[in-house]
Amino acid sequence: MSLGTAFRAFFAALGNKQTSEAFLKILNGEPVDNQNILIAPSIKSTSKVDVGSPSFVEPARSEALTLLAMLQREARFVDLVQEPLDQFSDAQVGAAARPCLIQCRQTLQRVFDLIPLTEQAEGSTVAVPLNASALRYQWLGNGEQSSTGRLVHPGWLANQSELGKWTGSPSDAKVIAPIQIQS
């Protein structure tokens, strides 16, 4: 599974209860009615890989796991989100999160070269093109859609995807962080 597929599946499940339930059934090995899975169309890749061809080799490690391991290694992201926070004050959580978030931002910027989809300021009025892509423009609220609206979030675009290739053994492909032992 590619990182792009993982992100599409995540956001499809996040935005649609039926799709989320269908993914849960798939992950639990239960049969699912394919008609309930609603996923936005993907951006076409310039490279084509025929997964049915004899030369195709399934990668030992998914790009999603590579990214997660990178965020853990460089920012201790998994440690932060797995920490039970009930025992800490908001100030303590904020102090612990700040360096992690700064390092996550630096890692994501290096790997994806992230830029906003628009340079317009939040709160400003933006023109929405006719037949605009639902992946670029999302209407919020219950009001009627028109050709203009108030910008709530500028969106993000990845100019690149430069994740390293897995070179470890297949038995270690799902390890996100090693056990650390002090001598």
Tab-separated table of C-alpha atoms in Angstrom:
chain	number	residue	atom	x	y	z
A	1	MET	CA	0.000	0.000	0.000
A	2	SER	CA	1.365	3.404	-0.861
A	3	LEU	CA	1.364	6.390	1.438
A	4	GLY	CA	-1.076	8.082	-0.915
A	5	THR	CA	-3.481	5.162	-0.625
A	6	ALA	CA	-3.159	5.189	3.158
A	7	PHE	CA	-3.941	8.919	3.312
A	8	ARG	CA	-6.909	8.547	0.940
A	9	ALA	CA	-8.280	5.687	3.024
A	10	PHE	CA	-7.766	7.647	6.252
A	11	PHE	CA	-9.568	10.758	5.022
A	12	ALA	CA	-12.294	8.730	3.315
A	13	ALA	CA	-12.992	6.917	6.588
A	14	LEU	CA	-12.771	10.155	8.562
A	15	GLY	CA	-15.327	11.900	6.383
A	16	ASN	CA	-17.846	9.087	5.829
A	17	LYS	CA	-19.327	6.814	8.508
A	18	GLN	CA	-20.272	4.052	6.034
A	19	THR	CA	-16.769	4.028	4.558
A	20	SER	CA	-15.253	3.938	8.043
A	21	GLU	CA	-17.430	0.967	8.992
A	22	ALA	CA	-16.522	-0.806	5.742
A	23	PHE	CA	-12.795	-0.319	6.400
A	24	LEU	CA	-13.238	-1.674	9.931
A	25	LYS	CA	-14.898	-4.796	8.496
A	26	ILE	CA	-12.042	-5.205	6.006
A	27	LEU	CA	-9.437	-4.866	8.756
A	28	ASN	CA	-11.320	-7.462	10.823
A	29	GLY	CA	-11.446	-9.849	7.865
A	30	GLU	CA	-15.224	-9.604	7.507
A	31	PRO	CA	-17.026	-9.485	4.148
A	32	VAL	CA	-18.009	-6.020	2.977
A	33	ASP	CA	-20.402	-4.598	0.405
A	34	ASN	CA	-18.120	-2.605	-1.930
A	35	GLN	CA	-20.934	-0.180	-2.741
A	36	ASN	CA	-20.541	1.458	0.690
A	37	ILE	CA	-16.925	2.474	0.236
A	38	LEU	CA	-16.805	6.055	-1.020
A	39	ILE	CA	-13.301	7.318	-1.727
A	40	ALA	CA	-12.423	10.481	-3.588
A	41	PRO	CA	-10.591	9.890	-6.870
A	42	SER	CA	-6.832	9.941	-6.588
A	43	ILE	CA	-4.403	12.151	-8.395
A	44	LYS	CA	-3.037	10.109	-11.283
A	45	SER	CA	0.552	8.985	-10.929
A	46	THR	CA	2.917	9.338	-13.867
A	47	SER	CA	4.427	5.918	-13.208
A	48	LYS	CA	2.391	2.769	-13.716
A	49	VAL	CA	3.076	-0.493	-11.955
A	50	ASP	CA	1.194	-3.608	-12.978
A	51	VAL	CA	0.739	-5.382	-9.640
A	52	GLY	CA	-0.309	-8.498	-11.548
A	53	SER	CA	2.953	-8.731	-13.477
A	54	PRO	CA	5.507	-11.382	-12.455
A	55	SER	CA	8.167	-8.663	-12.005
A	56	PHE	CA	6.123	-6.757	-9.376
A	57	VAL	CA	7.440	-7.340	-5.853
A	58	GLU	CA	5.342	-6.165	-2.925
A	59	PRO	CA	7.522	-3.857	-0.816
A	60	ALA	CA	8.559	-5.299	2.543
A	61	ARG	CA	7.530	-2.085	4.282
A	62	SER	CA	4.773	0.378	3.449
A	63	GLU	CA	5.527	4.060	2.967
A	64	ALA	CA	3.122	4.826	5.826
A	65	LEU	CA	5.253	2.798	8.250
A	66	THR	CA	8.405	4.426	6.891
A	67	LEU	CA	6.928	7.880	7.564
A	68	LEU	CA	5.732	6.883	11.035
A	69	ALA	CA	9.168	5.463	11.907
A	70	MET	CA	10.802	8.659	10.605
A	71	LEU	CA	8.520	10.863	12.740
A	72	GLN	CA	9.279	8.700	15.780
A	73	ARG	CA	13.034	8.686	15.158
A	74	GLU	CA	13.308	12.430	14.476
A	75	ALA	CA	10.536	13.835	16.708
A	76	ARG	CA	9.401	11.058	19.093
A	77	PHE	CA	5.914	11.532	17.662
A	78	VAL	CA	4.597	8.074	18.613
A	79	ASP	CA	5.888	8.506	22.171
A	80	LEU	CA	4.001	11.792	22.479
A	81	VAL	CA	0.653	10.541	21.179
A	82	GLN	CA	0.852	7.239	23.088
A	83	GLU	CA	1.594	8.963	26.424
A	84	PRO	CA	-1.367	8.932	28.844
A	85	LEU	CA	-1.898	12.667	29.327
A	86	ASP	CA	-4.356	12.622	32.247
A	87	GLN	CA	-1.558	12.818	34.797
A	88	PHE	CA	-0.021	16.006	33.340
A	89	SER	CA	-1.113	19.646	33.387
A	90	ASP	CA	-1.854	21.490	30.147
A	91	ALA	CA	1.395	23.430	30.613
A	92	GLN	CA	3.396	20.193	30.929
A	93	VAL	CA	1.717	18.712	27.840
A	94	GLY	CA	2.387	21.901	25.888
A	95	ALA	CA	6.033	21.973	26.961
A	96	ALA	CA	6.502	18.350	25.880
A	97	ALA	CA	4.587	18.813	22.615
A	98	ARG	CA	6.426	21.951	21.428
A	99	PRO	CA	9.775	20.322	20.515
A	100	CYS	CA	7.990	17.283	19.051
A	101	LEU	CA	5.777	19.452	16.852
A	102	ILE	CA	8.726	21.583	15.686
A	103	GLN	CA	10.670	18.458	14.721
A	104	CYS	CA	7.602	16.913	13.025
A	105	ARG	CA	7.149	20.090	10.977
A	106	GLN	CA	10.826	20.040	9.919
A	107	THR	CA	10.610	16.366	8.945
A	108	LEU	CA	7.391	16.789	6.953
A	109	GLN	CA	8.796	19.875	5.222
A	110	ARG	CA	11.980	18.016	4.230
A	111	VAL	CA	10.118	14.950	2.971
A	112	PHE	CA	7.088	16.589	1.316
A	113	ASP	CA	8.053	20.267	0.707
A	114	LEU	CA	4.622	21.362	1.941
A	115	ILE	CA	3.093	24.603	0.705
A	116	PRO	CA	-0.368	26.123	1.242
A	117	LEU	CA	-2.827	25.665	-1.636
A	118	THR	CA	-3.578	29.393	-1.458
A	119	GLU	CA	-1.618	32.379	-0.207
A	120	GLN	CA	-4.797	34.217	0.806
A	121	ALA	CA	-5.237	34.942	4.521
A	122	GLU	CA	-7.696	32.998	6.638
A	123	GLY	CA	-10.922	34.976	6.952
A	124	SER	CA	-10.584	36.561	3.520
A	125	THR	CA	-13.122	36.064	0.735
A	126	VAL	CA	-12.022	33.589	-1.917
A	127	ALA	CA	-13.419	32.808	-5.340
A	128	VAL	CA	-14.138	29.123	-5.918
A	129	PRO	CA	-13.770	28.066	-9.559
A	130	LEU	CA	-16.710	26.493	-11.339
A	131	ASN	CA	-16.416	22.665	-11.157
A	132	ALA	CA	-13.646	22.990	-8.556
A	133	SER	CA	-11.999	19.773	-7.393
A	134	ALA	CA	-13.470	18.447	-4.130
A	135	LEU	CA	-9.915	17.538	-3.144
A	136	ARG	CA	-8.888	21.219	-3.366
A	137	TYR	CA	-12.067	22.940	-2.117
A	138	GLN	CA	-14.304	21.769	0.718
A	139	TRP	CA	-17.453	23.659	1.654
A	140	LEU	CA	-18.168	23.862	5.399
A	141	GLY	CA	-21.405	24.694	7.174
A	142	ASN	CA	-25.004	24.351	6.129
A	143	GLY	CA	-25.221	27.415	3.932
A	144	GLU	CA	-25.767	27.420	0.211
A	145	GLN	CA	-22.638	27.037	-1.921
A	146	SER	CA	-21.829	29.937	-4.199
A	147	SER	CA	-18.882	31.159	-6.229
A	148	THR	CA	-17.257	32.816	-3.187
A	149	GLY	CA	-16.799	31.985	0.475
A	150	ARG	CA	-14.790	32.821	3.594
A	151	LEU	CA	-11.408	31.060	3.787
A	152	VAL	CA	-11.243	28.901	6.917
A	153	HIS	CA	-8.084	26.909	6.066
A	154	PRO	CA	-5.630	27.397	3.175
A	155	GLY	CA	-5.125	23.668	2.510
A	156	TRP	CA	-1.787	21.968	1.885
A	157	LEU	CA	0.023	20.644	-1.170
A	158	ALA	CA	2.987	18.264	-1.159
A	159	ASN	CA	5.474	19.319	-3.834
A	160	GLN	CA	7.387	16.076	-3.451
A	161	SER	CA	7.434	12.752	-1.651
A	162	GLU	CA	10.960	11.779	-0.743
A	163	LEU	CA	10.630	8.843	1.621
A	164	GLY	CA	13.579	6.504	1.867
A	165	LYS	CA	13.310	2.932	0.614
A	166	TRP	CA	13.234	0.129	3.158
A	167	THR	CA	16.483	-1.858	3.152
A	168	GLY	CA	16.028	-3.858	6.339
A	169	SER	CA	14.862	-7.422	6.721
A	170	PRO	CA	11.190	-8.292	6.121
A	171	SER	CA	10.912	-9.524	9.722
A	172	ASP	CA	11.694	-5.991	10.956
A	173	ALA	CA	9.531	-4.136	8.411
A	174	LYS	CA	6.808	-3.252	10.913
A	175	VAL	CA	9.139	-2.075	13.684
A	176	ILE	CA	8.522	1.652	14.240
A	177	ALA	CA	11.094	2.150	16.991
A	178	PRO	CA	13.597	-0.282	18.481
A	179	ILE	CA	13.698	-1.346	22.110
A	180	GLN	CA	16.279	0.886	23.738
A	181	ILE	CA	18.538	-0.538	26.431
A	182	GLN	CA	21.110	1.413	28.403
A	183	SER	CA	24.392	-0.252	29.262
